[in-house]
mmCIF file of C-alpha atoms in Angstrom:
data_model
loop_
_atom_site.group_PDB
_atom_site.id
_atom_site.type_symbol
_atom_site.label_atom_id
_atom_site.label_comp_id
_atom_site.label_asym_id
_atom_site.label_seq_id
_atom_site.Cartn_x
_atom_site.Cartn_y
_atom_site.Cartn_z
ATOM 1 C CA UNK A 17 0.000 0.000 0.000
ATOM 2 C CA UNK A 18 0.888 3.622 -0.703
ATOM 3 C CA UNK A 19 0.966 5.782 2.421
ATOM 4 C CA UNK A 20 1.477 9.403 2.907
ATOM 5 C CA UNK A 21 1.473 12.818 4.806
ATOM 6 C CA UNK A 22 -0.940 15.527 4.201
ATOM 7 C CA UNK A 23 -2.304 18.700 4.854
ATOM 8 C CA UNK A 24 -5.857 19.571 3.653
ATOM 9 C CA UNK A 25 -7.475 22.838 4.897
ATOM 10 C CA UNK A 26 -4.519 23.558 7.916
ATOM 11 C CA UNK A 27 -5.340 19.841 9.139
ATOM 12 C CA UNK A 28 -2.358 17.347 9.110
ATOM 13 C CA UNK A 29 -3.413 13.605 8.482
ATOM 14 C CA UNK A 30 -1.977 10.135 7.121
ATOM 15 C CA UNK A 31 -3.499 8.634 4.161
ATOM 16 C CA UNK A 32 -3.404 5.952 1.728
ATOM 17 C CA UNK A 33 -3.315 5.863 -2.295
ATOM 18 C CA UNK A 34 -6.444 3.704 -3.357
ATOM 19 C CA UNK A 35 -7.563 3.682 -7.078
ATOM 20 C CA UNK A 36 -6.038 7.281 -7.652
ATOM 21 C CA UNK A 37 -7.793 8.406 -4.716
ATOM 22 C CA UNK A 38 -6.534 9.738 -1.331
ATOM 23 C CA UNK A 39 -8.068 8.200 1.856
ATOM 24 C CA UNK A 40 -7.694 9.546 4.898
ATOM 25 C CA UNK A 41 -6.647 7.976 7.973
ATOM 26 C CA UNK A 42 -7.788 8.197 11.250
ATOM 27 C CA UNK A 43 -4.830 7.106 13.719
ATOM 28 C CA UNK A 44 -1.528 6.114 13.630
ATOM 29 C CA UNK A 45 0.041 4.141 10.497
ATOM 30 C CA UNK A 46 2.710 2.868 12.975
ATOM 31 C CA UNK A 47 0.328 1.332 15.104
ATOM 32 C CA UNK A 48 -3.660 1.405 15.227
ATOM 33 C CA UNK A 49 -5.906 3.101 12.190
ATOM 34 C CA UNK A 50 -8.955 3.113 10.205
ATOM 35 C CA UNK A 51 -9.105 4.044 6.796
ATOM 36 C CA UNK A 52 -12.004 6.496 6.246
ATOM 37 C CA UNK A 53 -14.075 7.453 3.545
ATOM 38 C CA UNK A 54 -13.378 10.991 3.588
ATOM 39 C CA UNK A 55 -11.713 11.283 -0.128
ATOM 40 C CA UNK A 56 -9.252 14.116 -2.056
ATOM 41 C CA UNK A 57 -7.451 14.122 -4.978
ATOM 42 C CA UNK A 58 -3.826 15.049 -4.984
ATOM 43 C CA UNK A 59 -4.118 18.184 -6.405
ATOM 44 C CA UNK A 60 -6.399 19.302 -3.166
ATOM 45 C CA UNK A 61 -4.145 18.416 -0.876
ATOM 46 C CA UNK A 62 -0.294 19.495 -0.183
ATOM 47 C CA UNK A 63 1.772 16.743 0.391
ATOM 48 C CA UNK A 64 4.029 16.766 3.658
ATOM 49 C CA UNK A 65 7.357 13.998 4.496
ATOM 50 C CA UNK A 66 5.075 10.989 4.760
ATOM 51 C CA UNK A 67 6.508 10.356 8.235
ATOM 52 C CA UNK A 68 8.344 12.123 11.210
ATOM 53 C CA UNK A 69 11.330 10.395 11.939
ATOM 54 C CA UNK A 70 13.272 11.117 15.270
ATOM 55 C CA UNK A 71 16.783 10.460 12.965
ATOM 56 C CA UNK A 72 17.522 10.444 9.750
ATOM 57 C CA UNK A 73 20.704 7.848 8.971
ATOM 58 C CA UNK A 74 22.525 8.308 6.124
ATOM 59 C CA UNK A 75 24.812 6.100 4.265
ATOM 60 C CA UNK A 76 28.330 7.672 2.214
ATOM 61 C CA UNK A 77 30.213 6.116 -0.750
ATOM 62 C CA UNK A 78 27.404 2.536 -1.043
ATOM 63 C CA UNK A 79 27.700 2.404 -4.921
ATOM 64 C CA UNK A 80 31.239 1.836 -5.935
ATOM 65 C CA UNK A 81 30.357 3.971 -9.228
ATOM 66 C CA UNK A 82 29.839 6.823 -6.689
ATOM 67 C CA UNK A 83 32.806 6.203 -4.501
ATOM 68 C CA UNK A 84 34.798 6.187 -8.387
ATOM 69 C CA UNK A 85 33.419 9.657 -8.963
ATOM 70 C CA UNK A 86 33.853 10.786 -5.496
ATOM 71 C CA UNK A 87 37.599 9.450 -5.829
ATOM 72 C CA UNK A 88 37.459 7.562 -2.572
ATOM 73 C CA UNK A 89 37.845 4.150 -2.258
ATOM 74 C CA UNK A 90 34.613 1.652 -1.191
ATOM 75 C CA UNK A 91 34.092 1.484 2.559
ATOM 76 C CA UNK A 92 34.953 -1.651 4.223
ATOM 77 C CA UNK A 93 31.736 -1.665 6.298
ATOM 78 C CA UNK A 94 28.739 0.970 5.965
ATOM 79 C CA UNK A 95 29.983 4.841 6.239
ATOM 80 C CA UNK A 96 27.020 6.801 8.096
ATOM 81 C CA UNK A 97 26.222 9.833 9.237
ATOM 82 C CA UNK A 98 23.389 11.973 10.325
ATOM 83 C CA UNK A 99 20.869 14.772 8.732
ATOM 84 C CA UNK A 100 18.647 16.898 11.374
ATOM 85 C CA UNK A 101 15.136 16.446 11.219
ATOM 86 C CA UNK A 102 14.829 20.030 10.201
ATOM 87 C CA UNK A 103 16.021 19.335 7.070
ATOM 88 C CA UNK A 104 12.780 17.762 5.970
ATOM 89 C CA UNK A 105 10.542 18.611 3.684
ATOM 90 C CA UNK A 106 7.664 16.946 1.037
ATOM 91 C CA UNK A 107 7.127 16.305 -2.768
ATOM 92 C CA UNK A 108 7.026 19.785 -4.017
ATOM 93 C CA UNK A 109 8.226 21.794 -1.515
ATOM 94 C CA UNK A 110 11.280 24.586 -2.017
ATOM 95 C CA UNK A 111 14.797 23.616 -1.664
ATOM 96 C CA UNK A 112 16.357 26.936 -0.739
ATOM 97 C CA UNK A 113 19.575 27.305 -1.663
ATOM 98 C CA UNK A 114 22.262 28.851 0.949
ATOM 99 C CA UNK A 115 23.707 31.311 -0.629
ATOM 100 C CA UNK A 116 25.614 32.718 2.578
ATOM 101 C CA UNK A 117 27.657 29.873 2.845
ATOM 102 C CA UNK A 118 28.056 28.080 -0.452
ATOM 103 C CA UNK A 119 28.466 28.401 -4.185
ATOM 104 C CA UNK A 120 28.021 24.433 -5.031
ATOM 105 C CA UNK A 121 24.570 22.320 -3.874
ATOM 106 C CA UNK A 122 24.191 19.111 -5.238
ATOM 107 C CA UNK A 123 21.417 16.549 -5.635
ATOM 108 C CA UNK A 124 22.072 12.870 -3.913
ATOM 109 C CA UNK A 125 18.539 10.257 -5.230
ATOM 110 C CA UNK A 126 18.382 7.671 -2.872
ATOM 111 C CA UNK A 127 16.436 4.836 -1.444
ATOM 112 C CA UNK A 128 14.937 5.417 1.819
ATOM 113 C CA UNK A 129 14.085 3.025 4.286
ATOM 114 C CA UNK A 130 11.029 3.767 6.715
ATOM 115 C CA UNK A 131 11.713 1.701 10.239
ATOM 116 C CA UNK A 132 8.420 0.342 11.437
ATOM 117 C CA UNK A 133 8.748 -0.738 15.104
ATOM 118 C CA UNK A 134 11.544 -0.389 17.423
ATOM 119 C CA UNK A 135 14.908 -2.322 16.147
ATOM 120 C CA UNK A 136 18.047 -3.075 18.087
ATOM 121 C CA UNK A 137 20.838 -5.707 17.286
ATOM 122 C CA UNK A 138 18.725 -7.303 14.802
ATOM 123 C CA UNK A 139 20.071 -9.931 12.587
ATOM 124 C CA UNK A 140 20.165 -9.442 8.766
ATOM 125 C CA UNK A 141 17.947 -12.162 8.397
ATOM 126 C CA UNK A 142 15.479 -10.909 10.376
ATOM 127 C CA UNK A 143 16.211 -7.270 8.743
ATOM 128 C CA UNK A 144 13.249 -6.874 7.019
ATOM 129 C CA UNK A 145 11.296 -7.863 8.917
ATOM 130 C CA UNK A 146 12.027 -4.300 11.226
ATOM 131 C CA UNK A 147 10.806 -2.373 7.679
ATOM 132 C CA UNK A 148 6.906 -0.515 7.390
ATOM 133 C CA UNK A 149 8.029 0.526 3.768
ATOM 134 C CA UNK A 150 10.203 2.334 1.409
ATOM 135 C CA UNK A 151 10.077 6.063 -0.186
ATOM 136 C CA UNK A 152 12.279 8.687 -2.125
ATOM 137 C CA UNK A 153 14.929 10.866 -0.281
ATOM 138 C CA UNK A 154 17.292 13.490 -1.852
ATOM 139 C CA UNK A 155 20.328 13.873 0.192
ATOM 140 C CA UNK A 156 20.876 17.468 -0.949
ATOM 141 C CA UNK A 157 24.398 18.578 -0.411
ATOM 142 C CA UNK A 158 26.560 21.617 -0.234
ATOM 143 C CA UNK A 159 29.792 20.013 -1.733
ATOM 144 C CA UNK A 160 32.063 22.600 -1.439
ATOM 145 C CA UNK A 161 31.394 22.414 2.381
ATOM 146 C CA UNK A 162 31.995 18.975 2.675
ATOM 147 C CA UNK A 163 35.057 18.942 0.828
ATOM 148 C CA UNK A 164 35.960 21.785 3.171
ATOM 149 C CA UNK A 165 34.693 20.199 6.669
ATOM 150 C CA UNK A 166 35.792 17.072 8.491
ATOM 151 C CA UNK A 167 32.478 15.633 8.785
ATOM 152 C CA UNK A 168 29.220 16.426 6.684
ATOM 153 C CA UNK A 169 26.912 17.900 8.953
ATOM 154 C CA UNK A 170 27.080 21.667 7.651
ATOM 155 C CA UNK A 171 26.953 20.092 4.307
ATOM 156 C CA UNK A 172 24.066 18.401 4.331
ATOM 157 C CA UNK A 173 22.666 19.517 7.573
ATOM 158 C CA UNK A 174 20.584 23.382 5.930
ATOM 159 C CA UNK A 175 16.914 23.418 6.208
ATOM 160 C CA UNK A 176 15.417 21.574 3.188
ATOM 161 C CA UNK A 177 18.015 19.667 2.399
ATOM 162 C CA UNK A 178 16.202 16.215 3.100
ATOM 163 C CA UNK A 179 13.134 16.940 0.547
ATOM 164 C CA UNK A 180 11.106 12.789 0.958
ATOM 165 C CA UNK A 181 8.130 10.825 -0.486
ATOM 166 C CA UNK A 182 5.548 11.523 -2.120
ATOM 167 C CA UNK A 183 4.464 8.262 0.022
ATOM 168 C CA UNK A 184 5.692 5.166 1.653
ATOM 169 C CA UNK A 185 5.366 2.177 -0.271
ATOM 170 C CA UNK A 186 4.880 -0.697 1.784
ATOM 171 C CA UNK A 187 4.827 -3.735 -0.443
ATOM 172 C CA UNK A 188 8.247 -3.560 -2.130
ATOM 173 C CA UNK A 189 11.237 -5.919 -2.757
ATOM 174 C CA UNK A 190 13.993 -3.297 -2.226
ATOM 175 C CA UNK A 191 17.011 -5.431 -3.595
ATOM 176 C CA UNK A 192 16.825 -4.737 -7.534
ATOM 177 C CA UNK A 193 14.852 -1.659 -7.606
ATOM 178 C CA UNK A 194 15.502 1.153 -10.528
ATOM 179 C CA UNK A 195 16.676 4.404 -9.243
ATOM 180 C CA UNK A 196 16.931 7.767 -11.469
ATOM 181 C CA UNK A 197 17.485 11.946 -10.851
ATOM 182 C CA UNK A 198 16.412 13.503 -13.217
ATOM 183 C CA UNK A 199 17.634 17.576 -13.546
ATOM 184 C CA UNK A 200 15.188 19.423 -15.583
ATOM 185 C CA UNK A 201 13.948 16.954 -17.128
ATOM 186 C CA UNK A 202 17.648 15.015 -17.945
ATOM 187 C CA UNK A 203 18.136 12.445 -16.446
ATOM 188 C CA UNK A 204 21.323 12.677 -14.248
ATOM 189 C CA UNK A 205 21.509 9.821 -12.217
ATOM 190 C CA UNK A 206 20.580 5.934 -13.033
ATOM 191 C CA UNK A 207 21.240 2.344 -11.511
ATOM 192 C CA UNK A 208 19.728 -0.131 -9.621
ATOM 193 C CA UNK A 209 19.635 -0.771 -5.682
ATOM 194 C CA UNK A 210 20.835 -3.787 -6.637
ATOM 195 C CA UNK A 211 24.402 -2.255 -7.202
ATOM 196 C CA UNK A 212 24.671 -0.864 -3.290
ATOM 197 C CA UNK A 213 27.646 -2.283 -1.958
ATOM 198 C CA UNK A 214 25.971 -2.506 1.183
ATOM 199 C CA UNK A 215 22.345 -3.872 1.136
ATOM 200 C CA UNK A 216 19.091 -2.672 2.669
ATOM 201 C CA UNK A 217 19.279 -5.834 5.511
ATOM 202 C CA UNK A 218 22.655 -5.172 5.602
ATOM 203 C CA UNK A 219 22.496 -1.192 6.969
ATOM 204 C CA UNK A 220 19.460 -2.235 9.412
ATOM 205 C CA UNK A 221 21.729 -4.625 10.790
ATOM 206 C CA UNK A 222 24.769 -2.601 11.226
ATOM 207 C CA UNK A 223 22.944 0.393 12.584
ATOM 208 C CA UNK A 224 20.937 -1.181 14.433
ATOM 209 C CA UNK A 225 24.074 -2.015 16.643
ATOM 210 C CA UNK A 226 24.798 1.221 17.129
ATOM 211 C CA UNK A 227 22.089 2.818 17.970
ATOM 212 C CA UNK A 228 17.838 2.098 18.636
ATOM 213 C CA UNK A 229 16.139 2.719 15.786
ATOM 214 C CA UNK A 230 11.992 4.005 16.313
ATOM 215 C CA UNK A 231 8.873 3.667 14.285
ATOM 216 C CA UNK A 232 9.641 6.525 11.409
ATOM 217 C CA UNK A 233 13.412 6.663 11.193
ATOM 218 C CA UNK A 234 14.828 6.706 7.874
ATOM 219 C CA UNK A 235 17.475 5.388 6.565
ATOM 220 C CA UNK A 236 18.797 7.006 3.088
ATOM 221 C CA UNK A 237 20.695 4.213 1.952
ATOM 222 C CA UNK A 238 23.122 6.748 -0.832
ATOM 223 C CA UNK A 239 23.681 7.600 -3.473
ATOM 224 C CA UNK A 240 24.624 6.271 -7.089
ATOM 225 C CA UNK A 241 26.851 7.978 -9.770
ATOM 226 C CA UNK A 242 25.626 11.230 -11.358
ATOM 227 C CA UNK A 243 25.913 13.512 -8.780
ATOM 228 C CA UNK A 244 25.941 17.221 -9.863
ATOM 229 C CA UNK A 245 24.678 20.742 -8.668
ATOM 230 C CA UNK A 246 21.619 22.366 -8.684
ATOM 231 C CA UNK A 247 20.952 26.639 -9.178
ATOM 232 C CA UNK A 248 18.038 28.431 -8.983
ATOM 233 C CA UNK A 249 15.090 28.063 -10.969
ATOM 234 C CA UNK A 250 16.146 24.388 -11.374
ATOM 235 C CA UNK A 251 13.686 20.986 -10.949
ATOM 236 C CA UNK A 252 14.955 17.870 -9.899
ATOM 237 C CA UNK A 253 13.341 14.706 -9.944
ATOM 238 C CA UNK A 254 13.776 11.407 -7.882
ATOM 239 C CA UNK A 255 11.920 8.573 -9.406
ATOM 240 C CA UNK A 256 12.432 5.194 -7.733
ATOM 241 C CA UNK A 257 10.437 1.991 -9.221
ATOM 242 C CA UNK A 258 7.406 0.927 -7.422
ATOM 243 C CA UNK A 259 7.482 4.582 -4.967
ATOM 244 C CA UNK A 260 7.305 7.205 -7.689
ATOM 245 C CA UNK A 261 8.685 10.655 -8.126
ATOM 246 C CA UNK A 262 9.669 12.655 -5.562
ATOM 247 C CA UNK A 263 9.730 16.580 -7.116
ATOM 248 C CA UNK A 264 10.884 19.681 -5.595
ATOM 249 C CA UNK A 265 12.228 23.047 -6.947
ATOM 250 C CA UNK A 266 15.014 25.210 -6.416
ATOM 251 C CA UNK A 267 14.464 28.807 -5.123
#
């Protein structure tokens, strides 16, 4: 099923994609609801990050294509690091571009991974089974920052700079899944989640041991080859088989 965020009319509720139409929810998708009949379309309704993680974990250099480009070579076990929750924002929403600070933002598509119930030193066979669904994340980063800083938090840390969704998919196979950026229109950006060095059971695992995951966290699982900036004026695109596109502008 398709689940998302909303805001209709300055009220915030979950939903769920049925037959092109957007149900809402009453309660909470992580733990008791009721779909209703109460129906929109999705041009009545803006769409909001389909859930409100406590952490977002990301994952550096997990296509070796990317680590090539990056001129780094591949990790030996999963690189992570962390993006504020302020950094969030929905399917098209404004990334705002920092001026004050830096002359180069890039675009990052990526897999996300939305936990579903607490998870702590949980076996990679059991992974999964720790997963409500999967959406879109852009890991939007200021590159000449984190080529200047030790670690990436100023990079990729700005308001906006975690633009997710449009909506959690919850039946998905995340292990050979198509993954493209598109910049304008051009596509930028294109592989398969079956090419992450690491996979999806693999980073719930590892993370997992070092620190409690909650109902909501994500987990951007990085980024493939293509990376490249983004200016003003510009659209990007995040399309990810099965999901959809995740859209947001530059301003």
């Amino acid at each position: 099923m398709k689940f998302l965020r909303f805001n209709k009319d300055g009220k915030t509720v979950f939903g769920v994609i049925i037959e092109n139409r957007i149900l809402e929810i009453e309660g909470d998708i992580f733990g008791e609801y009721k779909v209703t009949q109460i129906a929109y379309r999705p041009n009545e309704i803006r769409f909001l990050p389909p859930c409100c993680p406590t952490k977002i974990v990301a994952v550096g250099l997990n296509y070796r294509d990317h680590a090539a480009e990056m001129k780094k070579p591949p990790p030996e076990e999963p690189l992570i690091f962390m993006k504020p929750t302020t950094a969030l924002i929905g399917h098209e929403d404004k990334i705002i571009y920092p001026k004050h600070m830096s002359s180069r933002v890039d675009y990052e598509g990526e897999l996300a991974v939305v936990i579903g119930k607490r998870t702590k030193w949980v076996s990679e066979d059991d992974a999964l089974n720790y997963v409500f669904g999967y959406t879109c994340i852009n890991d939007v980063t200021a590159r000449d920052l984190q080529a200047k800083d030790i670690q990436y938090t100023r990079a990729k840390g700005f308001d906006t700079f975690a633009p997710m969704g449009p909506v959690i998919e919850t039946e998905l196979d995340p292990s050979n899944l198509q993954i493209s950026t598109f910049l304008n229109g051009e596509r930028r950006q294109h592989s398969r989640t079956s090419e992450l060095i690491f996979s999806v059971p693999r980073l719930i695992s590892f993370i997992s041991r070092v620190m409690t995951l909650l109902p909501g966290d994500i987990i951007a699982t990085g980024t493939p080859a293509g990376i490249g900036p983004m200016r003003v004026g510009d659209k990007v695109e995040v399309e990810i088989e099965g999901i959809g596109i995740l859209r947001n502008y530059v301003e």
